[in-house]
Every structure is written in structure tokens, then in C-alpha cells.
PDB file of C-alpha atoms in Angstrom:
ATOM      1  CA  MET A   1      49.995  15.275  -4.010  1.00 69.00           C
ATOM      2  CA  GLN A   2      48.331  17.909  -1.860  1.00 85.00           C
ATOM      3  CA  THR A   3      45.819  18.586  -4.635  1.00 88.00           C
ATOM      4  CA  THR A   4      45.071  14.863  -4.948  1.00 90.00           C
ATOM      5  CA  VAL A   5      44.526  14.526  -1.214  1.00 91.00           C
ATOM      6  CA  LEU A   6      42.215  17.529  -1.207  1.00 93.00           C
ATOM      7  CA  ILE A   7      40.165  16.234  -4.142  1.00 94.00           C
ATOM      8  CA  ILE A   8      39.726  12.799  -2.575  1.00 95.00           C
ATOM      9  CA  LEU A   9      38.790  14.249   0.800  1.00 95.00           C
ATOM     10  CA  ILE A  10      36.205  16.472  -0.889  1.00 96.00           C
ATOM     11  CA  LEU A  11      34.805  13.473  -2.780  1.00 96.00           C
ATOM     12  CA  PHE A  12      34.644  11.510   0.461  1.00 97.00           C
ATOM     13  CA  VAL A  13      32.809  14.293   2.299  1.00 97.00           C
ATOM     14  CA  VAL A  14      30.350  14.716  -0.593  1.00 97.00           C
ATOM     15  CA  HIS A  15      29.736  10.967  -0.611  1.00 98.00           C
ATOM     16  CA  TRP A  16      29.244  10.963   3.182  1.00 98.00           C
ATOM     17  CA  TYR A  17      26.638  13.713   3.244  1.00 97.00           C
ATOM     18  CA  ALA A  18      24.885  12.903  -0.034  1.00 98.00           C
ATOM     19  CA  SER A  19      24.294   9.254   0.882  1.00 97.00           C
ATOM     20  CA  LEU A  20      23.279  10.224   4.410  1.00 97.00           C
ATOM     21  CA  PHE A  21      20.853  12.819   3.034  1.00 97.00           C
ATOM     22  CA  PHE A  22      18.893  10.141   1.181  1.00 98.00           C
ATOM     23  CA  GLN A  23      19.060   7.673   4.056  1.00 97.00           C
ATOM     24  CA  SER A  24      17.780  10.220   6.556  1.00 97.00           C
ATOM     25  CA  MET A  25      15.243  11.986   4.369  1.00 97.00           C
ATOM     26  CA  PHE A  26      13.918   9.150   2.188  1.00 98.00           C
ATOM     27  CA  HIS A  27      14.576   5.907   4.050  1.00 98.00           C
ATOM     28  CA  HIS A  28      14.094   7.140   7.603  1.00 97.00           C
ATOM     29  CA  ARG A  29      11.728  10.088   7.671  1.00 97.00           C
ATOM     30  CA  TYR A  30       9.650   9.046   4.663  1.00 97.00           C
ATOM     31  CA  ALA A  31       9.755   5.257   4.269  1.00 97.00           C
ATOM     32  CA  ALA A  32       9.863   4.323   7.947  1.00 96.00           C
ATOM     33  CA  HIS A  33       7.885   7.131   9.562  1.00 96.00           C
ATOM     34  CA  GLY A  34       5.782   8.579   6.758  1.00 95.00           C
ATOM     35  CA  MET A  35       6.338  12.131   8.009  1.00 95.00           C
ATOM     36  CA  PHE A  36       5.312  13.480   4.607  1.00 95.00           C
ATOM     37  CA  THR A  37       3.894  12.323   1.282  1.00 95.00           C
ATOM     38  CA  MET A  38       5.265  12.487  -2.248  1.00 96.00           C
ATOM     39  CA  SER A  39       4.102  11.553  -5.733  1.00 96.00           C
ATOM     40  CA  ASN A  40       5.042   8.295  -7.421  1.00 96.00           C
ATOM     41  CA  PHE A  41       7.396  10.258  -9.681  1.00 97.00           C
ATOM     42  CA  TRP A  42       9.316  11.726  -6.759  1.00 98.00           C
ATOM     43  CA  GLU A  43       9.329   8.395  -4.921  1.00 97.00           C
ATOM     44  CA  LYS A  44      11.017   6.755  -7.902  1.00 97.00           C
ATOM     45  CA  THR A  45      13.370   9.736  -8.196  1.00 98.00           C
ATOM     46  CA  PHE A  46      14.464   9.332  -4.578  1.00 98.00           C
ATOM     47  CA  HIS A  47      14.966   5.595  -5.112  1.00 98.00           C
ATOM     48  CA  ILE A  48      17.362   6.407  -7.963  1.00 98.00           C
ATOM     49  CA  GLY A  49      19.022   9.185  -5.958  1.00 98.00           C
ATOM     50  CA  SER A  50      19.600   6.722  -3.117  1.00 98.00           C
ATOM     51  CA  PHE A  51      21.250   4.312  -5.533  1.00 98.00           C
ATOM     52  CA  ILE A  52      23.539   6.972  -7.015  1.00 98.00           C
ATOM     53  CA  THR A  53      24.652   8.335  -3.642  1.00 98.00           C
ATOM     54  CA  GLN A  54      24.763   5.133  -1.578  1.00 98.00           C
ATOM     55  CA  GLY A  55      26.383   3.125  -4.353  1.00 97.00           C
ATOM     56  CA  SER A  56      27.693  -0.230  -3.161  1.00 97.00           C
ATOM     57  CA  SER A  57      25.933   0.199   0.194  1.00 97.00           C
ATOM     58  CA  TYR A  58      22.487   0.850  -1.317  1.00 98.00           C
ATOM     59  CA  LEU A  59      19.681   0.055   1.103  1.00 97.00           C
ATOM     60  CA  SER A  60      16.206  -0.946   0.035  1.00 98.00           C
ATOM     61  CA  PRO A  61      13.802   1.728   1.359  1.00 97.00           C
ATOM     62  CA  TYR A  62      11.273  -1.068   1.894  1.00 97.00           C
ATOM     63  CA  ALA A  63      13.557  -3.268   3.992  1.00 97.00           C
ATOM     64  CA  TYR A  64      14.974  -0.281   5.843  1.00 97.00           C
ATOM     65  CA  GLY A  65      11.538   1.128   6.583  1.00 97.00           C
ATOM     66  CA  VAL A  66      10.181  -2.136   7.972  1.00 97.00           C
ATOM     67  CA  MET A  67      13.318  -2.805  10.012  1.00 96.00           C
ATOM     68  CA  HIS A  68      13.336   0.676  11.501  1.00 96.00           C
ATOM     69  CA  ARG A  69       9.699   0.351  12.545  1.00 96.00           C
ATOM     70  CA  LEU A  70      10.674  -2.828  14.377  1.00 95.00           C
ATOM     71  CA  HIS A  71      13.461  -0.893  16.103  1.00 95.00           C
ATOM     72  CA  HIS A  72      11.011   1.651  17.468  1.00 94.00           C
ATOM     73  CA  ALA A  73       8.480  -0.971  18.494  1.00 94.00           C
ATOM     74  CA  PHE A  74      10.999  -3.212  20.290  1.00 94.00           C
ATOM     75  CA  ALA A  75      13.851  -0.861  21.178  1.00 92.00           C
ATOM     76  CA  ASP A  76      16.528  -2.457  23.365  1.00 92.00           C
ATOM     77  CA  THR A  77      14.760  -5.815  23.597  1.00 92.00           C
ATOM     78  CA  GLU A  78      15.571  -9.178  22.028  1.00 91.00           C
ATOM     79  CA  ASP A  79      13.332  -8.273  19.069  1.00 91.00           C
ATOM     80  CA  ASP A  80      15.195  -5.039  18.325  1.00 94.00           C
ATOM     81  CA  PRO A  81      17.163  -5.448  15.044  1.00 93.00           C
ATOM     82  CA  HIS A  82      20.053  -3.456  16.547  1.00 91.00           C
ATOM     83  CA  SER A  83      20.739  -2.655  20.178  1.00 91.00           C
ATOM     84  CA  PRO A  84      23.942  -2.163  22.190  1.00 92.00           C
ATOM     85  CA  VAL A  85      22.015  -3.516  25.166  1.00 90.00           C
ATOM     86  CA  ILE A  86      21.562  -6.887  23.453  1.00 91.00           C
ATOM     87  CA  ASP A  87      24.700  -7.114  21.309  1.00 89.00           C
ATOM     88  CA  LYS A  88      28.116  -7.407  22.973  1.00 86.00           C
ATOM     89  CA  ASP A  89      29.923  -5.113  20.518  1.00 90.00           C
ATOM     90  CA  LEU A  90      29.178  -3.001  17.482  1.00 88.00           C
ATOM     91  CA  PHE A  91      30.353  -5.693  15.053  1.00 90.00           C
ATOM     92  CA  ALA A  92      27.923  -8.202  16.556  1.00 92.00           C
ATOM     93  CA  MET A  93      25.192  -5.597  16.271  1.00 92.00           C
ATOM     94  CA  MET A  94      26.055  -4.880  12.641  1.00 92.00           C
ATOM     95  CA  TRP A  95      26.004  -8.580  11.785  1.00 93.00           C
ATOM     96  CA  ARG A  96      22.615  -9.122  13.441  1.00 92.00           C
ATOM     97  CA  THR A  97      21.268  -6.015  11.734  1.00 94.00           C
ATOM     98  CA  ARG A  98      22.447  -7.408   8.406  1.00 94.00           C
ATOM     99  CA  ARG A  99      20.719 -10.737   9.063  1.00 95.00           C
ATOM    100  CA  VAL A 100      17.405  -9.098   9.986  1.00 95.00           C
ATOM    101  CA  TYR A 101      17.658  -6.721   7.047  1.00 96.00           C
ATOM    102  CA  MET A 102      18.286  -9.575   4.586  1.00 96.00           C
ATOM    103  CA  GLU A 103      15.345 -11.585   5.918  1.00 96.00           C
ATOM    104  CA  ILE A 104      13.045  -8.598   5.485  1.00 96.00           C
ATOM    105  CA  ASP A 105      14.519  -7.701   2.104  1.00 95.00           C
ATOM    106  CA  GLN A 106      14.058 -11.241   0.817  1.00 94.00           C
ATOM    107  CA  GLU A 107      10.547 -11.199   2.308  1.00 91.00           C
ATOM    108  CA  ILE A 108      11.090 -14.365   4.316  1.00 92.00           C
ATOM    109  CA  ALA A 109      10.775 -12.684   7.713  1.00 89.00           C
ATOM    110  CA  VAL A 110       7.428 -12.999   9.474  1.00 89.00           C
ATOM    111  CA  VAL A 111       6.483  -9.362  10.053  1.00 90.00           C
ATOM    112  CA  GLY A 112       3.153  -7.939  11.125  1.00 90.00           C
ATOM    113  CA  GLU A 113       1.219  -6.026   8.484  1.00 91.00           C
ATOM    114  CA  LYS A 114       1.342  -2.808  10.507  1.00 92.00           C
ATOM    115  CA  PHE A 115       5.109  -2.721  10.056  1.00 94.00           C
ATOM    116  CA  LYS A 116       4.777  -2.965   6.264  1.00 93.00           C
ATOM    117  CA  LYS A 117       1.799  -0.681   5.691  1.00 93.00           C
ATOM    118  CA  GLY A 118       2.606   2.280   3.470  1.00 92.00           C
ATOM    119  CA  VAL A 119       6.305   1.493   3.126  1.00 96.00           C
ATOM    120  CA  PRO A 120       7.435   2.293  -0.468  1.00 95.00           C
ATOM    121  CA  LYS A 121       8.200  -0.731  -2.621  1.00 94.00           C
ATOM    122  CA  TRP A 122      10.083  -0.868  -5.923  1.00 97.00           C
ATOM    123  CA  ARG A 123      11.339  -4.392  -5.667  1.00 95.00           C
ATOM    124  CA  LYS A 124      12.625  -4.756  -9.244  1.00 96.00           C
ATOM    125  CA  PHE A 125      14.843  -1.745  -8.744  1.00 98.00           C
ATOM    126  CA  ASP A 126      15.992  -3.039  -5.353  1.00 98.00           C
ATOM    127  CA  ARG A 127      17.008  -6.346  -6.918  1.00 97.00           C
ATOM    128  CA  PHE A 128      19.110  -4.533  -9.510  1.00 98.00           C
ATOM    129  CA  ALA A 129      20.668  -2.074  -7.037  1.00 98.00           C
ATOM    130  CA  GLU A 130      21.440  -4.772  -4.458  1.00 97.00           C
ATOM    131  CA  SER A 131      22.773  -7.427  -6.821  1.00 97.00           C
ATOM    132  CA  ARG A 132      26.295  -8.663  -6.221  1.00 96.00           C
ATOM    133  CA  ILE A 133      27.410  -7.551  -9.677  1.00 98.00           C
ATOM    134  CA  THR A 134      26.064  -4.024  -9.174  1.00 98.00           C
ATOM    135  CA  ARG A 135      27.755  -3.696  -5.802  1.00 98.00           C
ATOM    136  CA  LEU A 136      31.070  -4.958  -7.208  1.00 98.00           C
ATOM    137  CA  VAL A 137      30.859  -2.453 -10.068  1.00 98.00           C
ATOM    138  CA  TRP A 138      30.504   0.344  -7.509  1.00 98.00           C
ATOM    139  CA  VAL A 139      33.510  -0.968  -5.577  1.00 98.00           C
ATOM    140  CA  ALA A 140      35.521  -1.009  -8.792  1.00 98.00           C
ATOM    141  CA  ILE A 141      34.479   2.591  -9.500  1.00 97.00           C
ATOM    142  CA  TYR A 142      35.647   3.732  -6.055  1.00 97.00           C
ATOM    143  CA  VAL A 143      39.010   2.019  -6.435  1.00 97.00           C
ATOM    144  CA  LEU A 144      39.413   3.302 -10.002  1.00 97.00           C
ATOM    145  CA  ILE A 145      38.886   6.896  -8.833  1.00 96.00           C
ATOM    146  CA  PHE A 146      41.710   6.494  -6.324  1.00 96.00           C
ATOM    147  CA  VAL A 147      43.972   4.897  -8.939  1.00 95.00           C
ATOM    148  CA  LEU A 148      43.291   7.562 -11.584  1.00 94.00           C
ATOM    149  CA  LEU A 149      43.971  10.307  -9.063  1.00 94.00           C
ATOM    150  CA  ASP A 150      47.200   8.542  -8.051  1.00 92.00           C
ATOM    151  CA  ALA A 151      46.159   8.634  -4.404  1.00 93.00           C
ATOM    152  CA  PRO A 152      48.791   7.955  -1.739  1.00 93.00           C
ATOM    153  CA  TRP A 153      48.526   4.520  -0.174  1.00 93.00           C
ATOM    154  CA  TRP A 154      47.163   5.736   3.161  1.00 94.00           C
ATOM    155  CA  LEU A 155      44.084   7.289   1.544  1.00 94.00           C
ATOM    156  CA  TYR A 156      42.958   3.825   0.430  1.00 95.00           C
ATOM    157  CA  PHE A 157      41.805   3.300   4.014  1.00 96.00           C
ATOM    158  CA  LEU A 158      38.826   5.444   3.027  1.00 97.00           C
ATOM    159  CA  VAL A 159      37.688   2.904   0.427  1.00 97.00           C
ATOM    160  CA  PRO A 160      36.159   0.400   2.911  1.00 96.00           C
ATOM    161  CA  ILE A 161      34.201   3.243   4.509  1.00 97.00           C
ATOM    162  CA  MET A 162      32.888   4.291   1.101  1.00 97.00           C
ATOM    163  CA  VAL A 163      31.977   0.703   0.254  1.00 97.00           C
ATOM    164  CA  LEU A 164      30.084   0.289   3.542  1.00 96.00           C
ATOM    165  CA  MET A 165      28.876   3.876   3.848  1.00 97.00           C
ATOM    166  CA  SER A 166      25.248   3.161   4.776  1.00 96.00           C
ATOM    167  CA  PRO A 167      26.076   0.584   7.502  1.00 94.00           C
ATOM    168  CA  VAL A 168      28.708   2.972   8.872  1.00 95.00           C
ATOM    169  CA  HIS A 169      26.058   5.664   9.213  1.00 96.00           C
ATOM    170  CA  GLY A 170      23.722   3.161  10.821  1.00 93.00           C
ATOM    171  CA  VAL A 171      26.205   1.986  13.427  1.00 92.00           C
ATOM    172  CA  ILE A 172      27.094   5.529  14.490  1.00 94.00           C
ATOM    173  CA  VAL A 173      23.466   6.252  15.321  1.00 94.00           C
ATOM    174  CA  ASN A 174      22.312   2.850  16.522  1.00 93.00           C
ATOM    175  CA  TRP A 175      25.355   2.076  18.662  1.00 94.00           C
ATOM    176  CA  TYR A 176      26.824   5.343  19.869  1.00 95.00           C
ATOM    177  CA  SER A 177      23.512   7.199  20.183  1.00 94.00           C
ATOM    178  CA  HIS A 178      22.301   4.460  22.507  1.00 93.00           C
ATOM    179  CA  LYS A 179      25.396   4.678  24.725  1.00 92.00           C
ATOM    180  CA  TYR A 180      26.712   8.240  24.821  1.00 95.00           C
ATOM    181  CA  GLY A 181      25.472  11.809  24.913  1.00 96.00           C
ATOM    182  CA  TYR A 182      22.619  13.396  26.823  1.00 97.00           C
ATOM    183  CA  ARG A 183      18.912  12.734  27.254  1.00 96.00           C
ATOM    184  CA  ASN A 184      16.125  15.294  27.110  1.00 97.00           C
ATOM    185  CA  PHE A 185      13.432  12.684  27.722  1.00 96.00           C
ATOM    186  CA  ASN A 186      13.161   9.632  29.946  1.00 94.00           C
ATOM    187  CA  VAL A 187      11.910   7.182  27.308  1.00 94.00           C
ATOM    188  CA  LYS A 188      11.801   3.400  27.736  1.00 92.00           C
ATOM    189  CA  ASP A 189      15.051   2.774  25.873  1.00 93.00           C
ATOM    190  CA  THR A 190      18.678   3.898  25.972  1.00 95.00           C
ATOM    191  CA  SER A 191      18.486   6.510  23.191  1.00 95.00           C
ATOM    192  CA  HIS A 192      20.717   9.576  23.644  1.00 97.00           C
ATOM    193  CA  ASN A 193      21.461  12.742  21.706  1.00 97.00           C
ATOM    194  CA  LEU A 194      25.111  12.662  20.643  1.00 96.00           C
ATOM    195  CA  PHE A 195      25.358  16.340  19.700  1.00 93.00           C
ATOM    196  CA  PRO A 196      23.008  19.290  20.228  1.00 96.00           C
ATOM    197  CA  VAL A 197      24.063  20.640  16.821  1.00 96.00           C
ATOM    198  CA  ASP A 198      24.375  17.530  14.683  1.00 95.00           C
ATOM    199  CA  LEU A 199      26.436  18.515  11.660  1.00 94.00           C
ATOM    200  CA  LEU A 200      27.974  15.043  11.377  1.00 94.00           C
ATOM    201  CA  MET A 201      24.820  12.964  10.899  1.00 95.00           C
ATOM    202  CA  TRP A 202      22.271  15.353   9.329  1.00 93.00           C
ATOM    203  CA  GLY A 203      20.379  15.455  12.647  1.00 95.00           C
ATOM    204  CA  GLU A 204      20.113  11.673  13.017  1.00 96.00           C
ATOM    205  CA  SER A 205      22.084  11.565  16.254  1.00 96.00           C
ATOM    206  CA  LEU A 206      19.431  13.683  17.997  1.00 97.00           C
ATOM    207  CA  HIS A 207      18.202  10.204  18.714  1.00 96.00           C
ATOM    208  CA  ASN A 208      16.588  10.639  22.123  1.00 97.00           C
ATOM    209  CA  ASN A 209      14.437  13.450  20.745  1.00 97.00           C
ATOM    210  CA  HIS A 210      13.429  11.245  17.829  1.00 96.00           C
ATOM    211  CA  HIS A 211      12.493   8.314  20.066  1.00 95.00           C
ATOM    212  CA  LYS A 212      10.270  10.645  22.077  1.00 95.00           C
ATOM    213  CA  PHE A 213       8.613  12.246  19.036  1.00 94.00           C
ATOM    214  CA  GLY A 214       8.791   9.575  16.330  1.00 91.00           C
ATOM    215  CA  GLY A 215       6.644  11.463  13.835  1.00 90.00           C
ATOM    216  CA  ARG A 216       8.268  14.875  14.215  1.00 93.00           C
ATOM    217  CA  PRO A 217      10.214  15.857  11.051  1.00 94.00           C
ATOM    218  CA  ASN A 218      12.426  18.282  12.963  1.00 95.00           C
ATOM    219  CA  PHE A 219      14.614  16.248  15.322  1.00 96.00           C
ATOM    220  CA  ALA A 220      15.764  19.343  17.224  1.00 96.00           C
ATOM    221  CA  VAL A 221      13.634  20.090  20.281  1.00 95.00           C
ATOM    222  CA  LYS A 222      15.538  22.414  22.603  1.00 95.00           C
ATOM    223  CA  TRP A 223      16.355  25.984  21.559  1.00 93.00           C
ATOM    224  CA  TYR A 224      20.083  25.205  21.415  1.00 95.00           C
ATOM    225  CA  GLU A 225      19.679  22.141  19.174  1.00 96.00           C
ATOM    226  CA  PHE A 226      19.814  22.088  15.389  1.00 96.00           C
ATOM    227  CA  ASP A 227      18.738  19.460  12.863  1.00 97.00           C
ATOM    228  CA  PRO A 228      20.522  20.526   9.639  1.00 96.00           C
ATOM    229  CA  LEU A 229      18.360  18.341   7.405  1.00 97.00           C
ATOM    230  CA  TYR A 230      15.070  19.876   8.492  1.00 96.00           C
ATOM    231  CA  PRO A 231      15.469  23.183   6.557  1.00 96.00           C
ATOM    232  CA  PHE A 232      15.922  21.167   3.359  1.00 96.00           C
ATOM    233  CA  ILE A 233      12.785  19.149   4.109  1.00 95.00           C
ATOM    234  CA  TRP A 234      10.897  22.363   4.855  1.00 95.00           C
ATOM    235  CA  LEU A 235      12.097  23.800   1.527  1.00 96.00           C
ATOM    236  CA  MET A 236      11.037  20.669  -0.374  1.00 96.00           C
ATOM    237  CA  ASP A 237       7.567  21.060   1.127  1.00 95.00           C
ATOM    238  CA  LYS A 238       7.432  24.674  -0.064  1.00 94.00           C
ATOM    239  CA  MET A 239       8.532  23.509  -3.525  1.00 96.00           C
ATOM    240  CA  ARG A 240       5.790  20.816  -3.417  1.00 95.00           C
ATOM    241  CA  ILE A 241       8.283  18.000  -3.919  1.00 97.00           C
ATOM    242  CA  ILE A 242       6.904  16.585  -0.680  1.00 96.00           C
ATOM    243  CA  ARG A 243       3.904  17.525   1.435  1.00 95.00           C
ATOM    244  CA  PHE A 244       3.870  17.409   5.217  1.00 93.00           C
ATOM    245  CA  LYS A 245       1.002  15.285   6.486  1.00 84.00           C
ATOM    246  CA  ASN A 246       0.537  17.600   9.438  1.00 74.00           C
ATOM    247  CA  LYS A 247       1.759  21.079  10.190  1.00 66.00           C
ATOM    248  CA  PRO A 248       5.287  20.375  11.461  1.00 61.00           C
ATOM    249  CA  ALA A 249       6.250  21.382  14.960  1.00 57.00           C
ATOM    250  CA  THR A 250       8.867  24.120  14.824  1.00 54.00           C
ATOM    251  CA  GLN A 251       8.644  25.507  18.308  1.00 49.00           C
ATOM    252  CA  TYR A 252      11.420  24.754  20.785  1.00 50.00           C
ATOM    253  CA  MET A 253      11.139  23.784  24.411  1.00 50.00           C
TER     254      MET A 253
END
């Protein structure tokens, strides 16, 4: 049983960080903020990578990118897709985020062109990856893994987290990083940095820094802060998988 528990925990951790890698690097830093460029081949590759790692919680890079731009433009106001200032609890925030996301994804939301400009679109793939059947197949795969490994009953509590992995990541940043932590900058919203060394969220919870410098690919600003995703992005630039639009800021304050 100990071996089974260890295997499942390893699979869970791999799923956590792999799906978060694509959400942070591709959806957030590329689709929403355009911090770097990539070829059509690599854009399609990252779409597929997002699908494989996010599974049942796959997010359309297009819908995510547009929604996140709205978050920055209207942070902590009635027009913010997710704000602990507006929503009474994190479940209310998650439900409103889902509604806004679906309206953008189905392209029925009235959104200004500036919020859509340059956001990657592969709508046929999104329709396949987000279909109810596809999501249910992923859920069945997760459950089947637990069954085949003869997991103890208490480990099945991890299954809902795996099924909703992307929203879970989103709520950690968009709820807790707007309520707790510390602030380096007095911006016009409630963004905080949860951890100076953000090993949990690939740097995403250095949220106050990001709201101050929205186009900066390295979310760490102070000398004692660390964004663990940035070295990978830097390496991908050196490998010419991506290309920084501008010389990235690496100095610390």
C-alpha cells in the first residue's frame, strides 16, 4: 500500500506542476500578456501540451487570455471576472469566473477589440478539448488509474482536485493572492504576493509584482524573491522555442 500511495502522490504532483506550467507559461504569460512570440508550430504544440496536462480542466488559451486582460483592466471592480472584493466567498467567485469564461469562450460576450487582439485562437481544437465527452473521458482515466493501482479510499479525495485542476490553480491566485501576503507596490487593487519564493504556483502568486509590471516575464522583483518558471522561459528563449519581445528585466530591486 505504501508503494501505491507514493505512486499516486507522485502522479498528483506531476499533474499539478505540469498543468500549471502550461497555464502560467502559455495561457498567462503568452496568450494574455504576449510577453514573447512563438511560431505557429510551437503555438499548436503548446495547445496540445495544455490539453494533455490539464486534461478534464482544459482551458481555452483564447478565452483565458481575453478574460485575464479584463481582470487587469478592471481589477477589483464590478467588471472584474474574479475578485474577492466583489464576491462574498471563493465559490461565488469561481462560479462568476466560470460564467464570464463561458461567455467569452462561446464568443457571445461583448468584449472590446483591444482585449482580443493577438490572443491565440485554435477554436476547432478548443471545441474538441472542451467537449463534455472529452472531459468525461479524462475523468474516467483519472478514476481508472486509482482503481488499477488499488488506491486506498481516502486517496480518492484527490480525484476532484485533478478533475478541476485549472480552476483550483486559478482560485489560489485570484482569491488568496488578493487577500493575504505582502505588497511591494501600492497598486490600485488588492493584489498581494503570497510567497517570496513561490514553489507552489510556479511564480504566479507573486501577484502584486505582476500587477505592477504586467509585461515583465520574471515575476520576482526583490532580491529575495524567486519565480521558478522564469528560468525555463529564459531557456526556451535561448533554444529559440520562444523569443522575448523585449530584453527581459532580470535586475532586482
